[in-house]
Short mmCIF file of C-alpha atoms in Angstrom, two decimals:
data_model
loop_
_atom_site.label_atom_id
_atom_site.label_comp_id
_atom_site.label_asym_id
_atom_site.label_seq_id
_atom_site.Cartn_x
_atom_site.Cartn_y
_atom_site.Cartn_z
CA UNK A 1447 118.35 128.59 86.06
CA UNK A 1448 115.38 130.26 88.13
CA UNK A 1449 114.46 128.01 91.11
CA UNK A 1450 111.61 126.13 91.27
CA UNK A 1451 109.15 127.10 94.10
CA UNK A 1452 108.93 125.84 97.10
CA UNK A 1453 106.21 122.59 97.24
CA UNK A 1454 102.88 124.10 99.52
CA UNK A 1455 102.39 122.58 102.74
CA UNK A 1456 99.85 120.03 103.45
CA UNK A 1457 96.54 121.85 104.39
CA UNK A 1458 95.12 120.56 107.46
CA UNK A 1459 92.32 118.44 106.30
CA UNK A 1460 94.86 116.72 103.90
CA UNK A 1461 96.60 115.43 107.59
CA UNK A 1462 94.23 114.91 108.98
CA UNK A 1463 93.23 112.44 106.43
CA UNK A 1464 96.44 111.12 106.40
CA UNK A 1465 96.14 110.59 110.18
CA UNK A 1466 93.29 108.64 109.99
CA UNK A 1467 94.48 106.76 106.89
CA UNK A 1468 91.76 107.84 104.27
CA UNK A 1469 93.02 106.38 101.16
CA UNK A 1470 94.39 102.62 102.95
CA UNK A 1471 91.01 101.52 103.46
CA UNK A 1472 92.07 98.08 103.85
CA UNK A 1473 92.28 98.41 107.67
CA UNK A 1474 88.60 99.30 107.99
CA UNK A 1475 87.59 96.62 105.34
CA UNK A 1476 89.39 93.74 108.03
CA UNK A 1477 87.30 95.19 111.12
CA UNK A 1478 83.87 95.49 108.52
CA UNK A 1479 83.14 92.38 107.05
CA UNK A 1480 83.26 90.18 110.75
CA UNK A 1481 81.08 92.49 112.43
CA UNK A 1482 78.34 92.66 109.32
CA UNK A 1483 78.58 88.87 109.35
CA UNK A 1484 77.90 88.89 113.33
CA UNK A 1485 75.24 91.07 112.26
CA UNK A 1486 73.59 88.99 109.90
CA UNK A 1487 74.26 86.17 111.76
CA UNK A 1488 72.32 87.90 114.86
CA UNK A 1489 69.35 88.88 112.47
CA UNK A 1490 69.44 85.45 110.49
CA UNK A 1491 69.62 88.03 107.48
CA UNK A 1492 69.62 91.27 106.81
CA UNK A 1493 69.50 93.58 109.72
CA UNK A 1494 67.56 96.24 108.55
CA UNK A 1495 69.00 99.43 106.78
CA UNK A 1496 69.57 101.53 109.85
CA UNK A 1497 72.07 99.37 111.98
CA UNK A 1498 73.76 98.71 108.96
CA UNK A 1499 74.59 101.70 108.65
CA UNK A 1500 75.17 102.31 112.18
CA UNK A 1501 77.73 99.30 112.17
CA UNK A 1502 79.55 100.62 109.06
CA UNK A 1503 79.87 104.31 109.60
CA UNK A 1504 80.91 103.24 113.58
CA UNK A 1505 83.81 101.13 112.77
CA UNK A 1506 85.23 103.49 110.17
CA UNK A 1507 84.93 106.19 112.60
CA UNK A 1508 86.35 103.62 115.71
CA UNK A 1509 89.22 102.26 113.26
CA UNK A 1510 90.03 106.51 112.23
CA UNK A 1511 90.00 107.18 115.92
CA UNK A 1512 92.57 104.00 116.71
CA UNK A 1513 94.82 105.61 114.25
CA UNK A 1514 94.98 108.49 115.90
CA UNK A 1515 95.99 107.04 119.20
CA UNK A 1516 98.05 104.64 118.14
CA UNK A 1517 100.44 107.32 116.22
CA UNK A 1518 100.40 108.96 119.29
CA UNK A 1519 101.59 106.39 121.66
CA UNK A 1520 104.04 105.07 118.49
CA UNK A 1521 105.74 108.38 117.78
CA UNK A 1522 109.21 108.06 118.84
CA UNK A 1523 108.81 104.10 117.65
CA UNK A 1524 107.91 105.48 114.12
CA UNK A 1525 110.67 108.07 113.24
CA UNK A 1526 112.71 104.75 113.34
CA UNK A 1527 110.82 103.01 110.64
CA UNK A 1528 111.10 103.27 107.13
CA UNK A 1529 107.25 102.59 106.44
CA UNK A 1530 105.84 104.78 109.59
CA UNK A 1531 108.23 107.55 109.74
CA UNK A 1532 106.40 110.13 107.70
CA UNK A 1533 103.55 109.85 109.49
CA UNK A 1534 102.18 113.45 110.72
CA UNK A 1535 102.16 112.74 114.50
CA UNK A 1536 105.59 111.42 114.25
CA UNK A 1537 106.85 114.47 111.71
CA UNK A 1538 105.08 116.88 114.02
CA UNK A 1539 103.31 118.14 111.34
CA UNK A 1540 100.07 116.98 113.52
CA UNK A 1541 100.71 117.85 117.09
CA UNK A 1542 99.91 114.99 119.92
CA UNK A 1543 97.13 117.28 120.87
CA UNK A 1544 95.53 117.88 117.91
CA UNK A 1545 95.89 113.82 117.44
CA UNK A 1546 94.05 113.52 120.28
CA UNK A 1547 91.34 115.99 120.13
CA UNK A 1548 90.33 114.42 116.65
CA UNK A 1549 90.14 110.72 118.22
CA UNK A 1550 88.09 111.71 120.77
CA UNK A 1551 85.53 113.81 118.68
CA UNK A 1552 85.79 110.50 116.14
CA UNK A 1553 85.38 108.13 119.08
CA UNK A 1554 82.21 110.32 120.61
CA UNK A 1555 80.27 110.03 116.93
CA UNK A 1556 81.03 106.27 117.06
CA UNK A 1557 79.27 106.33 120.81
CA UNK A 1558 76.90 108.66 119.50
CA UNK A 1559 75.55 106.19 117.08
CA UNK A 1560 75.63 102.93 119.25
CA UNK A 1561 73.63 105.25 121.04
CA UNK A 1562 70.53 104.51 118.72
CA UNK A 1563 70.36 100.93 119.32
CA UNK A 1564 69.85 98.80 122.40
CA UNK A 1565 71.30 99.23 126.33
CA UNK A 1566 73.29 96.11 125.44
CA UNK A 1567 74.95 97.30 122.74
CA UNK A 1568 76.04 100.64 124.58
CA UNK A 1569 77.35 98.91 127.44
CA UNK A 1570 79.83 96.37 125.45
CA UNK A 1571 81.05 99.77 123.64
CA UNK A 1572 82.79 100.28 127.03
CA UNK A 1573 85.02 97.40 127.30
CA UNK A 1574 85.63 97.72 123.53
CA UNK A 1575 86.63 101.30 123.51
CA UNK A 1576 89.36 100.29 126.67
CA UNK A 1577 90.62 97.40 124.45
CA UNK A 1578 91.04 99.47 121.42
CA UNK A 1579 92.73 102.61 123.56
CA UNK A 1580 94.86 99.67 125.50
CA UNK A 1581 96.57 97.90 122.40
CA UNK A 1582 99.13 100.68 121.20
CA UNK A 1583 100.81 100.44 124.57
CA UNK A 1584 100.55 96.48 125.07
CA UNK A 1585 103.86 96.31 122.24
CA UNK A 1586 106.15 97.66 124.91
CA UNK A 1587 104.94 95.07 127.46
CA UNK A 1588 103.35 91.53 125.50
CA UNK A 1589 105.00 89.29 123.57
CA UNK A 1590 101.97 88.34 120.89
CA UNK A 1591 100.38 92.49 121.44
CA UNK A 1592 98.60 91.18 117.69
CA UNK A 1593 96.57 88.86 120.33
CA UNK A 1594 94.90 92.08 122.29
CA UNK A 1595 94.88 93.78 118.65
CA UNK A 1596 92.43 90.35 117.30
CA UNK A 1597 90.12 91.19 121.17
CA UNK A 1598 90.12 95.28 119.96
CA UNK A 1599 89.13 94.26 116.23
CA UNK A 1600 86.77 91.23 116.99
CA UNK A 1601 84.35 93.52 119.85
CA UNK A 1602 82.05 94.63 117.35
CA UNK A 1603 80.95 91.00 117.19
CA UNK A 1604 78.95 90.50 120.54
CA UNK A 1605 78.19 94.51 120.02
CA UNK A 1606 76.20 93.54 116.57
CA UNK A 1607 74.71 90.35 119.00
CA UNK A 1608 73.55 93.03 121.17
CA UNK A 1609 72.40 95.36 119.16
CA UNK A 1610 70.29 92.78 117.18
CA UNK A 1611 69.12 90.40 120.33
CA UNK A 1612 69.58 93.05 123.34
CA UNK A 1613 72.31 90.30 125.08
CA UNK A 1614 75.67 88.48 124.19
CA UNK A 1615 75.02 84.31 123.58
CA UNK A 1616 77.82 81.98 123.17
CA UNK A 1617 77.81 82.05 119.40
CA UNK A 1618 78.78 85.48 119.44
CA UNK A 1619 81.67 84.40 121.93
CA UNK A 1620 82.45 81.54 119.38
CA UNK A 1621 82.89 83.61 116.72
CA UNK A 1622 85.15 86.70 118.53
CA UNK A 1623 87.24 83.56 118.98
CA UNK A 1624 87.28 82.46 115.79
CA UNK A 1625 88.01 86.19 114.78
CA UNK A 1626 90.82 86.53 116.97
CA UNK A 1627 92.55 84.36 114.85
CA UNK A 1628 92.23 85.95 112.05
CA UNK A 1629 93.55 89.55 113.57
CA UNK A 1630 96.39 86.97 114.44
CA UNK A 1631 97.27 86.18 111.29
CA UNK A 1632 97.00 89.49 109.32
CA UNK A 1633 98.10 91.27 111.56
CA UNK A 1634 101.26 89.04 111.88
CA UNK A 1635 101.63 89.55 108.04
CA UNK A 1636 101.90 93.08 108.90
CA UNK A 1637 104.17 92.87 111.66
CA UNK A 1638 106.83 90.67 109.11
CA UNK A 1639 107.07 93.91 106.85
CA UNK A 1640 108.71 95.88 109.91
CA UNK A 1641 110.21 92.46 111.68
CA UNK A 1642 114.21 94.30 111.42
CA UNK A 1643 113.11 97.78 112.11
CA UNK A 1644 110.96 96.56 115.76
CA UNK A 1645 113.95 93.86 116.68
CA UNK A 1646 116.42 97.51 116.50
CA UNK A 1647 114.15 99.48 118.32
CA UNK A 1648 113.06 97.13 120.69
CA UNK A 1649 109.20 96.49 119.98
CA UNK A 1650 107.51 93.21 120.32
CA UNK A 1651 105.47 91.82 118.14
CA UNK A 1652 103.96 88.15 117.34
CA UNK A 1653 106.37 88.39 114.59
CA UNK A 1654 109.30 88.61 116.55
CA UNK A 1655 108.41 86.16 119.39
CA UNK A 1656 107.37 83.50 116.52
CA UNK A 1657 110.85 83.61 114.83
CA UNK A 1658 111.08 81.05 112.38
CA UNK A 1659 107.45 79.36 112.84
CA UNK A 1660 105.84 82.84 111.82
CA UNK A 1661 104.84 81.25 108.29
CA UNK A 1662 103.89 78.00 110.01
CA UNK A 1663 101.47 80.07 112.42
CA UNK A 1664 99.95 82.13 110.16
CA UNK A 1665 98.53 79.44 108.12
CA UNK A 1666 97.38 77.34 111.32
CA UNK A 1667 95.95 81.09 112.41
CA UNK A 1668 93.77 81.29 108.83
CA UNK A 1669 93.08 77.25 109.54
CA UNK A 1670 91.23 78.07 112.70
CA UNK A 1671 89.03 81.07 112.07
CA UNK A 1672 87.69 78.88 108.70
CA UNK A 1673 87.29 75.89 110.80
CA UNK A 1674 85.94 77.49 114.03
CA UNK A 1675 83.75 79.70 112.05
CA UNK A 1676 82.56 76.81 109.88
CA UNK A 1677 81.32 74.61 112.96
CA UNK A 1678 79.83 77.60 114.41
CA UNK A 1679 77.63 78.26 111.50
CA UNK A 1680 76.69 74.47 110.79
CA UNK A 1681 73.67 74.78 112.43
CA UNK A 1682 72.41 77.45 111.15
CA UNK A 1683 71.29 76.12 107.50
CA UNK A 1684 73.07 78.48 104.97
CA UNK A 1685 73.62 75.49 102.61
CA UNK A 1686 75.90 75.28 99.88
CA UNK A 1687 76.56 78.76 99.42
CA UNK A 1688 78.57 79.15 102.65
CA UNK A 1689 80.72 75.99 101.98
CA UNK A 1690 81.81 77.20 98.31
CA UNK A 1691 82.44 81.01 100.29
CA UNK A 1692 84.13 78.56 102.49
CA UNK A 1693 86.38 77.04 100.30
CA UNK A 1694 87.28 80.06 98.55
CA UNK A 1695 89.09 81.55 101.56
CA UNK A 1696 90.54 78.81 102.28
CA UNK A 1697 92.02 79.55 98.79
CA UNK A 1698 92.83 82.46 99.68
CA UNK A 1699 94.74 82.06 102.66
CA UNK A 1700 96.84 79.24 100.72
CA UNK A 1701 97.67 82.06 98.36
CA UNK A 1702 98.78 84.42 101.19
CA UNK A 1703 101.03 81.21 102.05
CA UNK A 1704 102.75 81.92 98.98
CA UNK A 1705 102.96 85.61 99.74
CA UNK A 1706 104.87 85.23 102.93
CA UNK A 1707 106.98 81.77 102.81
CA UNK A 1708 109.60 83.73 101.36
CA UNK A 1709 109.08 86.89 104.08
CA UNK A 1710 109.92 89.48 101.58
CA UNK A 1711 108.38 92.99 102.52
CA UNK A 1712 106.42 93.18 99.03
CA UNK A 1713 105.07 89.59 99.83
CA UNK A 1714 104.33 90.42 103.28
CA UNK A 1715 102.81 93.95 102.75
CA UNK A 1716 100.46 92.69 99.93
CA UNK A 1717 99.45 89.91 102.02
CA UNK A 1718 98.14 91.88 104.79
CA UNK A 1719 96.27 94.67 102.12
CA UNK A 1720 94.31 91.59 100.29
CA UNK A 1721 92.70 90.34 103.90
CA UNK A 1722 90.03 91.94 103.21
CA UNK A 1723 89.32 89.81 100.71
CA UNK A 1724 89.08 86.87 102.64
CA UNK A 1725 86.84 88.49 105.08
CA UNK A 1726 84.42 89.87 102.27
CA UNK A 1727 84.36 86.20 101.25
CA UNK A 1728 83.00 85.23 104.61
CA UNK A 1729 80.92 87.72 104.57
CA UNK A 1730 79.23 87.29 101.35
CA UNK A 1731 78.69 83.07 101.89
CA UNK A 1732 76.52 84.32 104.94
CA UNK A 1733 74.96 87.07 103.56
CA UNK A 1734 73.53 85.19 100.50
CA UNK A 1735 73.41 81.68 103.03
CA UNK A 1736 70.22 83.81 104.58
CA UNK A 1737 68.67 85.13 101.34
CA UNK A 1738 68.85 81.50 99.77
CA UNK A 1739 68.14 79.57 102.78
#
């Protein structure tokens, strides 16, 4: 029988996109929705058509650039885990400087558009850029690393405050916390799915150091960005709207109960893909809360 030819190797915009996980939007989607809620919250509506965009096209770019340096920094973690090992970084099909060189020129056209807003908003990209660079390495040293994960993905919050007002009030504070707690639970979701592969290889995760409350936290974690989020927003008139938007993640999050109580992979994997849900939920209860109101 005549052989079959070999497959053709993976041109290098095809890793690249793989890199930067093109086709799983689902981790942009998480970091989206709180920051165009912060920014509608900021504007008390809609923001106007060119930070939207700003926002939007900066955290895909800022998420695409994390990806890069977190496969970096993860590469000898990854080869040892069935879900991460194919990655390019990790197969050296995408060297570490190549990774790198692409997260910085992804990282300089987020700055580059923060750039057209306000002073504030450029200075709080700082801090937020350190967080986000910071968080691959905190698994090797912090027990919870999913907590400086929730501070990396909540940032854009006081940066669409600043943008908007030109400073950071406490609202925006309020709701990075109540944000943080989301990241928490997701992103504990996520860490279930590779809970036997990180206790072998020695990472830690909020998975690991919860043990058998991980179920228990997640669902107090969902419980206090709905409930801190709601008594931030009270005030702010977006009538019924928002409390049916409310409601419905709170649905939501007591279906992702049923995802994970059993900690199966499948259960655990899907419930961490379908956040964005959630989030677009929020979103949506504030967005028309404004147009209503």
């Amino acid at each position: 029988m005549p052989m079959s030819p070999p497959a053709a190797a993976p041109s290098r915009l095809a890793l690249y996109l793989d890199l930067i996980r093109w086709n799983r939007p689902a981790g942009w989607l998480v970091l989206v929705w709180p920051t165009l809620s912060a920014l509608w919250v900021a504007a008390s509506g809609f923001p106007g058509w060119h930070l939207l965009a700003v926002f939007v096209a900066g955290t895909v770019l800022m998420r695409s650039a994390g990806c890069c340096v977190n496969d970096v920094a993860d590469r000898e973690f990854d080869r040892h885990v069935k879900r991460t090992a194919g990655r390019p970084v990790t197969t050296g099909l995408v060297s570490v400087r190549e990774a790198l060189v692409l997260g910085a020129v992804l990282a300089l056209a987020s700055f580059a558009l923060v750039l057209t807003t306000s002073a504030a908003a450029v200075a709080w990209s700082v801090p937020a850029l350190a967080v986000a660079i910071a968080y691959p390495f905190a698994k090797r040293v912090v027990s919870m690393p999913q907590a400086v994960l929730g501070v990396a993905f909540s940032l854009g919050i006081p940066i669409a405050f600043a943008a908007v007002r030109g400073a950071v009030p406490p609202l925006a504070w309020v709701l990075l916390l109540g944000n943080l707690f989301w990241v928490l639970a997701y992103d504990t979701e996520y860490a279930m799915v590779d809970r036997d592969d990180d206790l072998r290889i020695g990472i830690k995760t909020s998975a690991i150091t919860l043990g058998r409350f991980d179920v228990a936290a997640i669902v107090g974690f969902y419980l206090a960005f709905l409930a801190i989020w709601a008594a931030a927003l009270a005030g702010e008139g977006l009538g019924l709207v928002f409390w049916l938007a409310l409601a419905a993640a709170l649905a939501q999050a007591a279906w992702h109960w049923t995802l994970i109580r059993h900690r199966t992979r499948e259960g655990c994997f899907t419930a961490f893909r379908e956040n964005h849900w959630l989030g677009a939920t929020v979103f949506a209860g504030i967005a028309l809360g404004y147009a209503l109101r």
